[in-house]
Amino acid sequence: MFNSSQSAAPVPVVETQRLRLRGHRIGDWSDCAAMWADPAVTRYIGGRPFTEEEVWARLLRYVGHWSWMGFGYWAIEEKATGDFIGELGFADFKREIEPSIQGRPELGWVLASRAHRQGYATEAVRAVIAWGEAHFGSGQTVCLIHPENLPSLRVAEKCGFQEPLRTTYKGQPTLLFARPLERPGF
């Protein structure tokens, strides 16, 4: 049995003025499941609420990324309250997308509805970009955003992702952003 305060893998803690980014804990399960079950959260990420089974698989993927890749997703904790408010990080999901993003860490973020419109996403994304630059060096990172997800589009632009390419992923329109911009390859 896991201790609910134990992280599944050693994950570096990254702090900002208002946030603590830390490894997921088994005790985050109910907050993660509630966040991913919220239609307002999943509207542009899959288009429907996630089942508990899908959320559990997602959490296991996060742990696997840290264990195998040396990078992954953090849980976002509000410092003032200690509350779980979302998650973000880098992944290699082996997506079948054109143009290919193989070999480029993909940055993603999601916040619980109660944490929207407070600047938390931009603050957290900037912090993990800085971590990524130290970890990955000068390599390119990417992110995929649904074209109608205006808040995430603004976060990406504020954080230096540029010149999106229009593509599709699983039959849905998708914008592919890169940072720093390297046009060859896409």
GROMACS .gro file of C-alpha atoms in nm:
model
  186
    1MET     CA    1   0.000   0.000   0.000
    2PHE     CA    2   0.128   0.346  -0.090
    3ASN     CA    3   0.162   0.626   0.162
    4SER     CA    4  -0.070   0.905   0.041
    5SER     CA    5   0.199   1.169   0.097
    6GLN     CA    6   0.465   0.979  -0.098
    7SER     CA    7   0.553   1.077  -0.456
    8ALA     CA    8   0.573   0.781  -0.691
    9ALA     CA    9   0.911   0.883  -0.835
   10PRO     CA   10   1.173   1.145  -0.751
   11VAL     CA   11   1.042   1.460  -0.915
   12PRO     CA   12   1.215   1.796  -0.871
   13VAL     CA   13   1.009   2.058  -0.689
   14VAL     CA   14   0.975   2.386  -0.879
   15GLU     CA   15   0.840   2.689  -0.696
   16THR     CA   16   0.700   3.019  -0.815
   17GLN     CA   17   0.566   3.310  -0.615
   18ARG     CA   18   0.224   3.146  -0.572
   19LEU     CA   19   0.270   2.785  -0.679
   20ARG     CA   20   0.456   2.468  -0.589
   21LEU     CA   21   0.506   2.217  -0.870
   22ARG     CA   22   0.571   1.873  -0.726
   23GLY     CA   23   0.539   1.507  -0.808
   24HIS     CA   24   0.195   1.355  -0.804
   25ARG     CA   25   0.097   1.166  -0.492
   26ILE     CA   26  -0.153   0.885  -0.458
   27GLY     CA   27  -0.347   1.131  -0.237
   28ASP     CA   28  -0.399   1.353  -0.545
   29TRP     CA   29  -0.618   1.083  -0.702
   30SER     CA   30  -0.957   1.226  -0.602
   31ASP     CA   31  -0.862   1.582  -0.703
   32CYS     CA   32  -0.727   1.461  -1.039
   33ALA     CA   33  -1.036   1.249  -1.104
   34ALA     CA   34  -1.264   1.543  -1.020
   35MET     CA   35  -1.067   1.782  -1.241
   36TRP     CA   36  -1.067   1.546  -1.541
   37ALA     CA   37  -1.440   1.472  -1.492
   38ASP     CA   38  -1.524   1.843  -1.530
   39PRO     CA   39  -1.664   1.919  -1.879
   40ALA     CA   40  -1.527   2.275  -1.858
   41VAL     CA   41  -1.176   2.131  -1.817
   42THR     CA   42  -1.200   1.866  -2.089
   43ARG     CA   43  -1.390   2.073  -2.346
   44TYR     CA   44  -1.074   2.120  -2.556
   45ILE     CA   45  -0.886   1.813  -2.430
   46GLY     CA   46  -1.065   1.513  -2.570
   47GLY     CA   47  -1.402   1.689  -2.577
   48ARG     CA   48  -1.559   1.487  -2.297
   49PRO     CA   49  -1.504   1.413  -1.928
   50PHE     CA   50  -1.252   1.139  -1.856
   51THR     CA   51  -1.346   0.819  -1.675
   52GLU     CA   52  -1.167   0.721  -1.355
   53GLU     CA   53  -0.993   0.446  -1.551
   54GLU     CA   54  -0.858   0.702  -1.801
   55VAL     CA   55  -0.741   0.934  -1.522
   56TRP     CA   56  -0.565   0.646  -1.346
   57ALA     CA   57  -0.385   0.554  -1.672
   58ARG     CA   58  -0.286   0.920  -1.712
   59LEU     CA   59  -0.137   0.930  -1.362
   60LEU     CA   60   0.058   0.611  -1.428
   61ARG     CA   61   0.190   0.764  -1.752
   62TYR     CA   62   0.317   1.064  -1.554
   63VAL     CA   63   0.505   0.837  -1.315
   64GLY     CA   64   0.646   0.640  -1.607
   65HIS     CA   65   0.773   0.953  -1.777
   66TRP     CA   66   0.974   1.056  -1.473
   67SER     CA   67   1.106   0.703  -1.422
   68TRP     CA   68   1.206   0.636  -1.782
   69MET     CA   69   1.256   0.977  -1.939
   70GLY     CA   70   1.381   1.200  -1.655
   71PHE     CA   71   1.097   1.445  -1.718
   72GLY     CA   72   0.720   1.440  -1.688
   73TYR     CA   73   0.424   1.612  -1.532
   74TRP     CA   74   0.404   1.795  -1.202
   75ALA     CA   75   0.103   1.843  -0.979
   76ILE     CA   76   0.033   2.214  -0.931
   77GLU     CA   77  -0.028   2.312  -0.571
   78GLU     CA   78  -0.138   2.654  -0.457
   79LYS     CA   79   0.113   2.761  -0.191
   80ALA     CA   80  -0.131   2.966   0.014
   81THR     CA   81  -0.376   2.678   0.063
   82GLY     CA   82  -0.182   2.362  -0.026
   83ASP     CA   83  -0.468   2.274  -0.263
   84PHE     CA   84  -0.415   2.073  -0.581
   85ILE     CA   85  -0.517   2.303  -0.869
   86GLY     CA   86  -0.389   2.123  -1.180
   87GLU     CA   87  -0.097   1.965  -1.354
   88LEU     CA   88   0.155   2.041  -1.623
   89GLY     CA   89   0.480   1.920  -1.764
   90PHE     CA   90   0.668   1.764  -2.050
   91ALA     CA   91   0.588   1.434  -2.215
   92ASP     CA   92   0.672   1.209  -2.505
   93PHE     CA   93   0.335   1.058  -2.596
   94LYS     CA   94   0.458   0.904  -2.925
   95ARG     CA   95   0.176   1.085  -3.102
   96GLU     CA   96   0.094   0.996  -3.460
   97ILE     CA   97   0.072   1.348  -3.597
   98GLU     CA   98   0.200   1.530  -3.904
   99PRO     CA   99   0.436   1.694  -3.899
  100SER     CA  100   0.606   1.459  -3.659
  101ILE     CA  101   0.701   1.588  -3.315
  102GLN     CA  102   0.915   1.284  -3.232
  103GLY     CA  103   1.222   1.374  -3.029
  104ARG     CA  104   1.074   1.702  -2.904
  105PRO     CA  105   0.938   1.727  -2.549
  106GLU     CA  106   0.570   1.823  -2.556
  107LEU     CA  107   0.453   2.071  -2.294
  108GLY     CA  108   0.097   2.049  -2.168
  109TRP     CA  109  -0.106   2.207  -1.889
  110VAL     CA  110  -0.449   2.176  -1.733
  111LEU     CA  111  -0.602   2.355  -1.437
  112ALA     CA  112  -0.912   2.284  -1.230
  113SER     CA  113  -1.199   2.519  -1.311
  114ARG     CA  114  -1.168   2.701  -0.978
  115ALA     CA  115  -0.810   2.801  -1.075
  116HIS     CA  116  -0.896   2.946  -1.417
  117ARG     CA  117  -0.844   3.315  -1.500
  118GLN     CA  118  -0.596   3.381  -1.217
  119GLY     CA  119  -0.271   3.376  -1.414
  120TYR     CA  120  -0.169   3.042  -1.264
  121ALA     CA  121  -0.122   2.870  -1.602
  122THR     CA  122   0.116   3.136  -1.733
  123GLU     CA  123   0.309   3.139  -1.404
  124ALA     CA  124   0.344   2.759  -1.402
  125VAL     CA  125   0.427   2.729  -1.772
  126ARG     CA  126   0.702   2.990  -1.745
  127ALA     CA  127   0.851   2.799  -1.451
  128VAL     CA  128   0.859   2.465  -1.633
  129ILE     CA  129   0.997   2.626  -1.948
  130ALA     CA  130   1.288   2.752  -1.737
  131TRP     CA  131   1.329   2.401  -1.592
  132GLY     CA  132   1.310   2.257  -1.944
  133GLU     CA  133   1.575   2.493  -2.079
  134ALA     CA  134   1.810   2.383  -1.801
  135HIS     CA  135   1.722   2.015  -1.853
  136PHE     CA  136   1.691   1.990  -2.234
  137GLY     CA  137   1.935   2.263  -2.333
  138SER     CA  138   1.864   2.453  -2.651
  139GLY     CA  139   1.638   2.189  -2.801
  140GLN     CA  140   1.292   2.262  -2.926
  141THR     CA  141   0.978   2.197  -2.724
  142VAL     CA  142   0.626   2.185  -2.866
  143CYS     CA  143   0.266   2.210  -2.752
  144LEU     CA  144  -0.066   2.114  -2.910
  145ILE     CA  145  -0.370   2.335  -2.852
  146HIS     CA  146  -0.725   2.318  -2.983
  147PRO     CA  147  -0.783   2.626  -3.205
  148GLU     CA  148  -1.082   2.739  -2.996
  149ASN     CA  149  -0.901   2.718  -2.662
  150LEU     CA  150  -0.833   3.092  -2.640
  151PRO     CA  151  -0.701   3.094  -2.282
  152SER     CA  152  -0.436   2.830  -2.363
  153LEU     CA  153  -0.350   3.004  -2.688
  154ARG     CA  154  -0.279   3.322  -2.490
  155VAL     CA  155  -0.064   3.131  -2.240
  156ALA     CA  156   0.140   2.974  -2.522
  157GLU     CA  157   0.198   3.310  -2.688
  158LYS     CA  158   0.292   3.481  -2.358
  159CYS     CA  159   0.543   3.202  -2.296
  160GLY     CA  160   0.723   3.229  -2.629
  161PHE     CA  161   0.555   2.959  -2.839
  162GLN     CA  162   0.533   3.094  -3.192
  163GLU     CA  163   0.389   3.052  -3.538
  164PRO     CA  164   0.146   2.767  -3.494
  165LEU     CA  165   0.094   2.520  -3.773
  166ARG     CA  166  -0.257   2.399  -3.838
  167THR     CA  167  -0.282   2.022  -3.837
  168THR     CA  168  -0.517   1.751  -3.714
  169TYR     CA  169  -0.482   1.503  -3.434
  170LYS     CA  170  -0.725   1.212  -3.404
  171GLY     CA  171  -0.945   1.382  -3.661
  172GLN     CA  172  -0.969   1.709  -3.467
  173PRO     CA  173  -0.824   2.047  -3.567
  174THR     CA  174  -0.507   2.122  -3.372
  175LEU     CA  175  -0.253   2.400  -3.356
  176LEU     CA  176   0.108   2.290  -3.320
  177PHE     CA  177   0.333   2.546  -3.153
  178ALA     CA  178   0.711   2.530  -3.118
  179ARG     CA  179   0.957   2.703  -2.887
  180PRO     CA  180   1.220   2.813  -2.982
  181LEU     CA  181   1.118   2.829  -3.341
  182GLU     CA  182   1.309   2.602  -3.580
  183ARG     CA  183   1.125   2.597  -3.910
  184PRO     CA  184   1.308   2.302  -4.072
  185GLY     CA  185   1.108   1.987  -4.002
  186PHE     CA  186   0.794   2.193  -3.959
   0.00000   0.00000   0.00000
